[in-house]
Amino acid sequence: MQIQVVKSKIHRVKCTGAELNYIGSITIDEDLMDAANIIQGEKVQIVNNDNGERLDTYVIPGPRNSGEITLNGAAARKVAVGDTLILITYAFMELEEARTFKPSLVFPDEATNLLK
């Protein structure tokens, strides 16, 4: 049996941009992506702590050491610049593997979104 578990989490980052006229996705500082073990094109859940919105989209890399967290396309309507977000990815795995699996949890600086 396989179950779905948290694979990665970037906890409490500030939204730095909302670009409505874009094809879609979320742009994430590539340093944060690496630290959280998230790859380009991966599905990510976005939880907005300020308004309760939850949505799914896919990741595109942003400039390293920029702290960029930009929601693009329709997702831009679900955030405001400055909102506090939690970004989560999930993975399917066998139950036994899931029992010992350790997700990649990242807690960036809340003011800059940069790694501490």
Short mmCIF file of N, CA, C and O in Angstrom, two decimals:
data_model
loop_
_atom_site.label_atom_id
_atom_site.label_comp_id
_atom_site.label_asym_id
_atom_site.label_seq_id
_atom_site.Cartn_x
_atom_site.Cartn_y
_atom_site.Cartn_z
N MET A 1 0.84 -1.17 0.00
CA MET A 1 0.00 0.00 0.00
C MET A 1 0.89 1.24 0.00
O MET A 1 1.88 1.30 0.72
N GLN A 2 0.50 2.23 -0.80
CA GLN A 2 1.20 3.51 -0.79
C GLN A 2 0.35 4.56 -0.11
O GLN A 2 -0.88 4.53 -0.21
N ILE A 3 1.03 5.48 0.57
CA ILE A 3 0.35 6.63 1.16
C ILE A 3 1.05 7.89 0.71
O ILE A 3 2.20 7.85 0.26
N GLN A 4 0.37 9.01 0.84
CA GLN A 4 0.95 10.29 0.45
C GLN A 4 1.39 11.01 1.72
O GLN A 4 0.60 11.14 2.67
N VAL A 5 2.65 11.46 1.73
CA VAL A 5 3.20 12.15 2.90
C VAL A 5 3.88 13.45 2.47
O VAL A 5 4.20 13.65 1.30
N VAL A 6 4.10 14.32 3.43
CA VAL A 6 4.82 15.57 3.16
C VAL A 6 6.25 15.24 2.75
O VAL A 6 6.95 14.50 3.44
N LYS A 7 6.67 15.76 1.59
CA LYS A 7 8.04 15.57 1.10
C LYS A 7 8.90 16.77 1.45
O LYS A 7 10.05 16.65 1.85
N SER A 8 8.33 17.97 1.27
CA SER A 8 9.08 19.22 1.46
C SER A 8 8.14 20.29 2.00
O SER A 8 6.95 20.29 1.70
N LYS A 9 8.74 21.21 2.75
CA LYS A 9 7.95 22.35 3.23
C LYS A 9 8.85 23.55 3.37
O LYS A 9 9.93 23.47 3.96
N ILE A 10 8.42 24.66 2.79
CA ILE A 10 9.06 25.96 3.01
C ILE A 10 8.08 26.73 3.87
O ILE A 10 6.98 27.07 3.43
N HIS A 11 8.47 26.98 5.12
CA HIS A 11 7.54 27.48 6.13
C HIS A 11 7.65 28.99 6.30
O HIS A 11 8.73 29.52 6.55
N ARG A 12 6.52 29.67 6.16
CA ARG A 12 6.37 31.09 6.44
C ARG A 12 7.32 31.97 5.62
O ARG A 12 8.25 32.58 6.15
N VAL A 13 7.04 32.03 4.32
CA VAL A 13 7.73 32.99 3.45
C VAL A 13 6.74 34.07 3.06
O VAL A 13 5.52 33.85 3.06
N LYS A 14 7.25 35.23 2.74
CA LYS A 14 6.41 36.34 2.31
C LYS A 14 6.25 36.30 0.79
O LYS A 14 7.21 36.08 0.06
N CYS A 15 5.04 36.54 0.33
CA CYS A 15 4.80 36.68 -1.10
C CYS A 15 5.45 37.97 -1.57
O CYS A 15 5.17 39.04 -1.01
N THR A 16 6.33 37.86 -2.57
CA THR A 16 7.03 39.05 -3.07
C THR A 16 6.44 39.58 -4.37
O THR A 16 6.81 40.67 -4.80
N GLY A 17 5.55 38.80 -4.99
CA GLY A 17 4.97 39.25 -6.24
C GLY A 17 3.72 38.48 -6.60
O GLY A 17 3.52 37.34 -6.16
N ALA A 18 2.87 39.12 -7.39
CA ALA A 18 1.65 38.50 -7.90
C ALA A 18 1.46 39.00 -9.33
O ALA A 18 1.10 40.15 -9.54
N GLU A 19 1.76 38.14 -10.30
CA GLU A 19 1.76 38.51 -11.71
C GLU A 19 0.59 37.84 -12.43
O GLU A 19 0.70 36.70 -12.88
N LEU A 20 -0.52 38.53 -12.54
CA LEU A 20 -1.73 37.97 -13.14
C LEU A 20 -1.53 37.62 -14.61
O LEU A 20 -1.97 36.56 -15.07
N ASN A 21 -0.85 38.46 -15.36
CA ASN A 21 -0.69 38.25 -16.80
C ASN A 21 0.53 37.40 -17.10
O ASN A 21 1.49 37.83 -17.73
N TYR A 22 0.47 36.17 -16.62
CA TYR A 22 1.53 35.20 -16.79
C TYR A 22 0.87 33.85 -17.01
O TYR A 22 -0.25 33.63 -16.56
N ILE A 23 1.54 32.93 -17.65
CA ILE A 23 0.93 31.64 -17.99
C ILE A 23 0.48 30.87 -16.76
O ILE A 23 -0.53 30.22 -16.77
N GLY A 24 1.23 30.92 -15.69
CA GLY A 24 0.84 30.22 -14.47
C GLY A 24 2.03 29.73 -13.70
O GLY A 24 3.14 29.76 -14.21
N SER A 25 1.83 29.33 -12.46
CA SER A 25 2.86 28.74 -11.62
C SER A 25 3.22 29.62 -10.44
O SER A 25 2.64 30.67 -10.21
N ILE A 26 4.23 29.17 -9.70
CA ILE A 26 4.84 29.96 -8.64
C ILE A 26 6.34 29.99 -8.90
O ILE A 26 6.95 28.97 -9.20
N THR A 27 6.92 31.18 -8.80
CA THR A 27 8.36 31.35 -8.94
C THR A 27 8.95 31.35 -7.54
O THR A 27 8.53 32.12 -6.69
N ILE A 28 9.93 30.46 -7.32
CA ILE A 28 10.56 30.32 -6.01
C ILE A 28 12.07 30.47 -6.18
O ILE A 28 12.67 29.85 -7.07
N ASP A 29 12.69 31.26 -5.31
CA ASP A 29 14.15 31.39 -5.26
C ASP A 29 14.76 29.99 -5.33
O ASP A 29 14.42 29.10 -4.55
N GLU A 30 15.66 29.78 -6.29
CA GLU A 30 16.23 28.46 -6.51
C GLU A 30 17.02 27.94 -5.30
O GLU A 30 17.10 26.73 -5.08
N ASP A 31 17.57 28.83 -4.49
CA ASP A 31 18.23 28.38 -3.26
C ASP A 31 17.23 27.72 -2.31
O ASP A 31 17.53 26.72 -1.67
N LEU A 32 16.03 28.30 -2.21
CA LEU A 32 14.98 27.71 -1.37
C LEU A 32 14.53 26.37 -1.94
O LEU A 32 14.30 25.41 -1.20
N MET A 33 14.41 26.31 -3.27
CA MET A 33 14.03 25.05 -3.91
C MET A 33 15.03 23.95 -3.57
O MET A 33 14.65 22.85 -3.18
N ASP A 34 16.32 24.25 -3.70
CA ASP A 34 17.36 23.26 -3.40
C ASP A 34 17.30 22.82 -1.94
O ASP A 34 17.37 21.63 -1.64
N ALA A 35 17.16 23.79 -1.04
CA ALA A 35 17.14 23.47 0.39
C ALA A 35 15.95 22.58 0.74
O ALA A 35 16.05 21.73 1.63
N ALA A 36 14.83 22.77 0.02
CA ALA A 36 13.61 22.01 0.31
C ALA A 36 13.48 20.77 -0.57
O ALA A 36 12.48 20.07 -0.50
N ASN A 37 14.47 20.52 -1.43
CA ASN A 37 14.42 19.36 -2.31
C ASN A 37 13.20 19.41 -3.25
O ASN A 37 12.50 18.42 -3.44
N ILE A 38 12.96 20.59 -3.80
CA ILE A 38 11.86 20.80 -4.75
C ILE A 38 12.49 21.03 -6.13
O ILE A 38 13.47 21.76 -6.25
N ILE A 39 11.91 20.42 -7.16
CA ILE A 39 12.46 20.57 -8.51
C ILE A 39 11.52 21.38 -9.40
O ILE A 39 10.32 21.50 -9.11
N GLN A 40 12.08 21.90 -10.48
CA GLN A 40 11.31 22.64 -11.46
C GLN A 40 10.16 21.78 -11.98
O GLN A 40 10.35 20.60 -12.30
N GLY A 41 8.99 22.35 -12.04
CA GLY A 41 7.82 21.65 -12.56
C GLY A 41 7.07 20.83 -11.52
O GLY A 41 6.00 20.30 -11.81
N GLU A 42 7.62 20.71 -10.33
CA GLU A 42 6.97 19.91 -9.29
C GLU A 42 5.69 20.59 -8.81
O GLU A 42 5.62 21.81 -8.68
N LYS A 43 4.69 19.77 -8.52
CA LYS A 43 3.44 20.28 -7.97
C LYS A 43 3.67 20.73 -6.54
O LYS A 43 4.34 20.05 -5.76
N VAL A 44 3.12 21.89 -6.20
CA VAL A 44 3.27 22.43 -4.86
C VAL A 44 1.92 22.96 -4.38
O VAL A 44 1.13 23.50 -5.17
N GLN A 45 1.65 22.74 -3.10
CA GLN A 45 0.46 23.31 -2.48
C GLN A 45 0.88 24.60 -1.79
O GLN A 45 1.90 24.65 -1.11
N ILE A 46 0.07 25.64 -1.98
CA ILE A 46 0.34 26.93 -1.36
C ILE A 46 -0.76 27.19 -0.35
O ILE A 46 -1.95 27.13 -0.68
N VAL A 47 -0.36 27.45 0.88
CA VAL A 47 -1.29 27.76 1.96
C VAL A 47 -1.04 29.21 2.35
O VAL A 47 0.07 29.58 2.72
N ASN A 48 -2.07 30.04 2.23
CA ASN A 48 -1.95 31.46 2.56
C ASN A 48 -2.43 31.67 3.99
O ASN A 48 -3.63 31.55 4.27
N ASN A 49 -1.50 31.98 4.89
CA ASN A 49 -1.86 32.18 6.30
C ASN A 49 -2.71 33.42 6.52
O ASN A 49 -3.39 33.51 7.53
N ASP A 50 -2.66 34.38 5.60
CA ASP A 50 -3.39 35.63 5.82
C ASP A 50 -4.85 35.57 5.41
O ASP A 50 -5.67 36.27 5.98
N ASN A 51 -5.18 34.75 4.40
CA ASN A 51 -6.59 34.72 3.97
C ASN A 51 -7.18 33.31 3.94
O ASN A 51 -8.33 33.13 3.56
N GLY A 52 -6.40 32.30 4.29
CA GLY A 52 -6.91 30.93 4.36
C GLY A 52 -6.97 30.20 3.03
O GLY A 52 -7.35 29.03 2.98
N GLU A 53 -6.59 30.84 1.94
CA GLU A 53 -6.61 30.19 0.62
C GLU A 53 -5.63 29.03 0.58
O GLU A 53 -4.54 29.09 1.16
N ARG A 54 -6.02 27.98 -0.13
CA ARG A 54 -5.14 26.85 -0.44
C ARG A 54 -5.27 26.59 -1.92
O ARG A 54 -6.38 26.54 -2.45
N LEU A 55 -4.14 26.41 -2.60
CA LEU A 55 -4.18 26.14 -4.03
C LEU A 55 -2.97 25.33 -4.42
O LEU A 55 -1.98 25.28 -3.70
N ASP A 56 -3.07 24.68 -5.57
CA ASP A 56 -1.97 23.89 -6.13
C ASP A 56 -1.53 24.51 -7.44
O ASP A 56 -2.36 25.00 -8.21
N THR A 57 -0.24 24.47 -7.68
CA THR A 57 0.32 24.89 -8.95
C THR A 57 1.66 24.17 -9.12
O THR A 57 1.94 23.22 -8.41
N TYR A 58 2.47 24.61 -10.05
CA TYR A 58 3.78 24.00 -10.27
C TYR A 58 4.87 25.05 -10.11
O TYR A 58 4.61 26.25 -10.21
N VAL A 59 6.09 24.58 -9.88
CA VAL A 59 7.20 25.45 -9.53
C VAL A 59 8.05 25.80 -10.75
O VAL A 59 8.36 24.93 -11.57
N ILE A 60 8.45 27.08 -10.81
CA ILE A 60 9.50 27.49 -11.73
C ILE A 60 10.58 28.18 -10.89
O ILE A 60 10.27 28.85 -9.90
N PRO A 61 11.85 27.99 -11.24
CA PRO A 61 12.92 28.56 -10.43
C PRO A 61 13.06 30.07 -10.64
O PRO A 61 12.93 30.57 -11.76
N GLY A 62 13.31 30.75 -9.53
CA GLY A 62 13.61 32.18 -9.56
C GLY A 62 15.08 32.40 -9.28
O GLY A 62 15.82 31.46 -8.94
N PRO A 63 15.53 33.63 -9.41
CA PRO A 63 16.95 33.93 -9.19
C PRO A 63 17.42 33.52 -7.79
O PRO A 63 16.70 33.70 -6.80
N ARG A 64 18.61 32.95 -7.76
CA ARG A 64 19.20 32.51 -6.48
C ARG A 64 19.44 33.72 -5.57
O ARG A 64 19.78 34.81 -6.03
N ASN A 65 19.28 33.45 -4.27
CA ASN A 65 19.53 34.46 -3.23
C ASN A 65 18.71 35.73 -3.42
O ASN A 65 19.13 36.80 -3.03
N SER A 66 17.54 35.58 -4.05
CA SER A 66 16.66 36.73 -4.27
C SER A 66 15.52 36.79 -3.27
O SER A 66 14.91 37.84 -3.08
N GLY A 67 15.18 35.64 -2.68
CA GLY A 67 14.02 35.58 -1.79
C GLY A 67 12.70 35.65 -2.54
O GLY A 67 11.64 35.77 -1.94
N GLU A 68 12.75 35.51 -3.86
CA GLU A 68 11.52 35.65 -4.66
C GLU A 68 10.53 34.52 -4.41
O GLU A 68 10.86 33.35 -4.44
N ILE A 69 9.29 34.93 -4.16
CA ILE A 69 8.13 34.03 -4.07
C ILE A 69 7.01 34.76 -4.80
O ILE A 69 6.36 35.64 -4.24
N THR A 70 6.82 34.45 -6.09
CA THR A 70 5.84 35.16 -6.91
C THR A 70 4.79 34.19 -7.42
O THR A 70 5.12 33.18 -8.03
N LEU A 71 3.53 34.52 -7.17
CA LEU A 71 2.42 33.74 -7.71
C LEU A 71 2.08 34.31 -9.06
O LEU A 71 1.92 35.52 -9.22
N ASN A 72 1.96 33.42 -10.06
CA ASN A 72 1.74 33.83 -11.44
C ASN A 72 0.40 33.32 -11.95
O ASN A 72 -0.10 32.29 -11.50
N GLY A 73 -0.15 34.03 -12.92
CA GLY A 73 -1.41 33.62 -13.53
C GLY A 73 -2.57 33.75 -12.57
O GLY A 73 -2.58 34.60 -11.68
N ALA A 74 -3.55 32.87 -12.71
CA ALA A 74 -4.77 32.94 -11.91
C ALA A 74 -4.47 32.89 -10.41
O ALA A 74 -5.20 33.48 -9.60
N ALA A 75 -3.42 32.18 -10.02
CA ALA A 75 -3.06 32.08 -8.60
C ALA A 75 -2.75 33.44 -7.99
O ALA A 75 -2.88 33.63 -6.78
N ALA A 76 -2.37 34.41 -8.82
CA ALA A 76 -2.06 35.75 -8.32
C ALA A 76 -3.28 36.39 -7.66
O ALA A 76 -3.13 37.27 -6.81
N ARG A 77 -4.47 35.96 -8.01
CA ARG A 77 -5.69 36.50 -7.40
C ARG A 77 -5.91 35.98 -5.99
O ARG A 77 -6.75 36.47 -5.27
N LYS A 78 -5.15 34.97 -5.58
CA LYS A 78 -5.34 34.34 -4.28
C LYS A 78 -4.39 34.87 -3.21
O LYS A 78 -4.43 34.43 -2.07
N VAL A 79 -3.51 35.81 -3.59
CA VAL A 79 -2.52 36.35 -2.66
C VAL A 79 -2.40 37.86 -2.82
O VAL A 79 -2.82 38.42 -3.83
N ALA A 80 -1.80 38.47 -1.83
CA ALA A 80 -1.37 39.86 -1.91
C ALA A 80 0.10 39.89 -1.56
O ALA A 80 0.57 39.07 -0.74
N VAL A 81 0.83 40.78 -2.17
CA VAL A 81 2.24 40.93 -1.83
C VAL A 81 2.33 41.18 -0.33
O VAL A 81 1.60 41.99 0.23
N GLY A 82 3.21 40.43 0.32
CA GLY A 82 3.38 40.54 1.77
C GLY A 82 2.67 39.46 2.56
O GLY A 82 2.94 39.28 3.74
N ASP A 83 1.75 38.72 1.91
CA ASP A 83 1.08 37.61 2.60
C ASP A 83 2.10 36.56 3.03
O ASP A 83 3.09 36.32 2.34
N THR A 84 1.83 35.92 4.15
CA THR A 84 2.68 34.84 4.65
C THR A 84 2.17 33.52 4.10
O THR A 84 1.00 33.18 4.27
N LEU A 85 3.07 32.79 3.44
CA LEU A 85 2.71 31.54 2.76
C LEU A 85 3.49 30.36 3.32
O LEU A 85 4.62 30.52 3.79
N ILE A 86 2.89 29.19 3.22
CA ILE A 86 3.58 27.93 3.48
C ILE A 86 3.49 27.13 2.18
O ILE A 86 2.41 27.02 1.59
N LEU A 87 4.62 26.61 1.71
CA LEU A 87 4.70 25.86 0.46
C LEU A 87 4.99 24.41 0.79
O LEU A 87 5.97 24.12 1.50
N ILE A 88 4.16 23.49 0.30
CA ILE A 88 4.26 22.08 0.67
C ILE A 88 4.24 21.21 -0.57
O ILE A 88 3.41 21.43 -1.47
N THR A 89 5.13 20.22 -0.63
CA THR A 89 5.05 19.19 -1.65
C THR A 89 4.82 17.86 -0.95
O THR A 89 5.14 17.69 0.23
N TYR A 90 4.28 16.91 -1.71
CA TYR A 90 3.94 15.60 -1.17
C TYR A 90 4.54 14.52 -2.07
O TYR A 90 4.81 14.75 -3.24
N ALA A 91 4.72 13.32 -1.52
CA ALA A 91 5.22 12.19 -2.29
C ALA A 91 4.46 10.94 -1.88
O ALA A 91 4.05 10.80 -0.72
N PHE A 92 4.28 10.04 -2.85
CA PHE A 92 3.71 8.73 -2.56
C PHE A 92 4.84 7.78 -2.23
O PHE A 92 5.87 7.78 -2.90
N MET A 93 4.65 6.97 -1.22
CA MET A 93 5.64 5.95 -0.87
C MET A 93 4.97 4.80 -0.13
O MET A 93 3.85 4.93 0.35
N GLU A 94 5.69 3.71 -0.09
CA GLU A 94 5.19 2.55 0.63
C GLU A 94 5.10 2.89 2.12
O GLU A 94 5.89 3.67 2.64
N LEU A 95 4.15 2.30 2.77
CA LEU A 95 3.89 2.56 4.18
C LEU A 95 5.15 2.40 5.02
O LEU A 95 5.46 3.25 5.86
N GLU A 96 5.91 1.35 4.80
CA GLU A 96 7.12 1.12 5.60
C GLU A 96 8.16 2.21 5.37
O GLU A 96 8.83 2.64 6.30
N GLU A 97 8.33 2.63 4.12
CA GLU A 97 9.26 3.72 3.84
C GLU A 97 8.79 5.00 4.51
O GLU A 97 9.58 5.76 5.07
N ALA A 98 7.50 5.27 4.46
CA ALA A 98 6.93 6.48 5.04
C ALA A 98 7.16 6.55 6.55
O ALA A 98 7.30 7.64 7.11
N ARG A 99 7.22 5.42 7.20
CA ARG A 99 7.43 5.39 8.65
C ARG A 99 8.77 6.00 9.06
O ARG A 99 8.90 6.57 10.14
N THR A 100 9.77 5.92 8.19
CA THR A 100 11.10 6.43 8.54
C THR A 100 11.51 7.65 7.70
O THR A 100 12.56 8.24 7.96
N PHE A 101 10.70 8.00 6.71
CA PHE A 101 11.03 9.12 5.83
C PHE A 101 11.06 10.43 6.61
O PHE A 101 10.20 10.70 7.44
N LYS A 102 12.05 11.27 6.32
CA LYS A 102 12.17 12.59 6.93
C LYS A 102 12.03 13.65 5.84
O LYS A 102 12.85 13.72 4.93
N PRO A 103 11.00 14.47 5.90
CA PRO A 103 10.81 15.50 4.88
C PRO A 103 11.88 16.60 4.99
O PRO A 103 12.49 16.77 6.05
N SER A 104 12.06 17.33 3.92
CA SER A 104 12.96 18.49 3.91
C SER A 104 12.14 19.70 4.37
O SER A 104 11.22 20.13 3.67
N LEU A 105 12.46 20.20 5.55
CA LEU A 105 11.74 21.33 6.13
C LEU A 105 12.67 22.54 6.16
O LEU A 105 13.78 22.46 6.69
N VAL A 106 12.20 23.65 5.58
CA VAL A 106 13.02 24.85 5.47
C VAL A 106 12.29 25.99 6.18
O VAL A 106 11.09 26.21 5.95
N PHE A 107 13.03 26.71 7.02
CA PHE A 107 12.48 27.84 7.77
C PHE A 107 13.30 29.08 7.45
O PHE A 107 14.20 29.45 8.21
N PRO A 108 12.99 29.74 6.32
CA PRO A 108 13.77 30.91 5.91
C PRO A 108 13.54 32.09 6.86
O PRO A 108 12.59 32.12 7.64
N ASP A 109 14.39 33.08 6.73
CA ASP A 109 14.20 34.34 7.45
C ASP A 109 12.86 34.94 7.00
O ASP A 109 12.64 35.13 5.80
N GLU A 110 11.97 35.23 7.94
CA GLU A 110 10.63 35.69 7.58
C GLU A 110 10.61 37.09 6.98
O GLU A 110 9.68 37.45 6.27
N ALA A 111 11.64 37.87 7.22
CA ALA A 111 11.68 39.23 6.66
C ALA A 111 12.22 39.25 5.23
O ALA A 111 11.78 40.07 4.42
N THR A 112 13.16 38.32 4.91
CA THR A 112 13.83 38.38 3.62
C THR A 112 13.57 37.17 2.72
O THR A 112 13.93 37.19 1.55
N ASN A 113 13.01 36.11 3.28
CA ASN A 113 12.83 34.83 2.59
C ASN A 113 14.15 34.13 2.27
O ASN A 113 14.16 33.13 1.55
N LEU A 114 15.23 34.61 2.79
CA LEU A 114 16.54 34.00 2.52
C LEU A 114 16.85 32.93 3.54
O LEU A 114 16.33 32.96 4.67
N LEU A 115 17.70 31.98 3.16
CA LEU A 115 18.10 30.93 4.08
C LEU A 115 18.90 31.55 5.23
O LEU A 115 19.68 32.47 5.02
N LYS A 116 18.68 31.01 6.41
CA LYS A 116 19.41 31.52 7.59
C LYS A 116 20.79 30.91 7.65
O LYS A 116 21.06 29.86 7.20
#
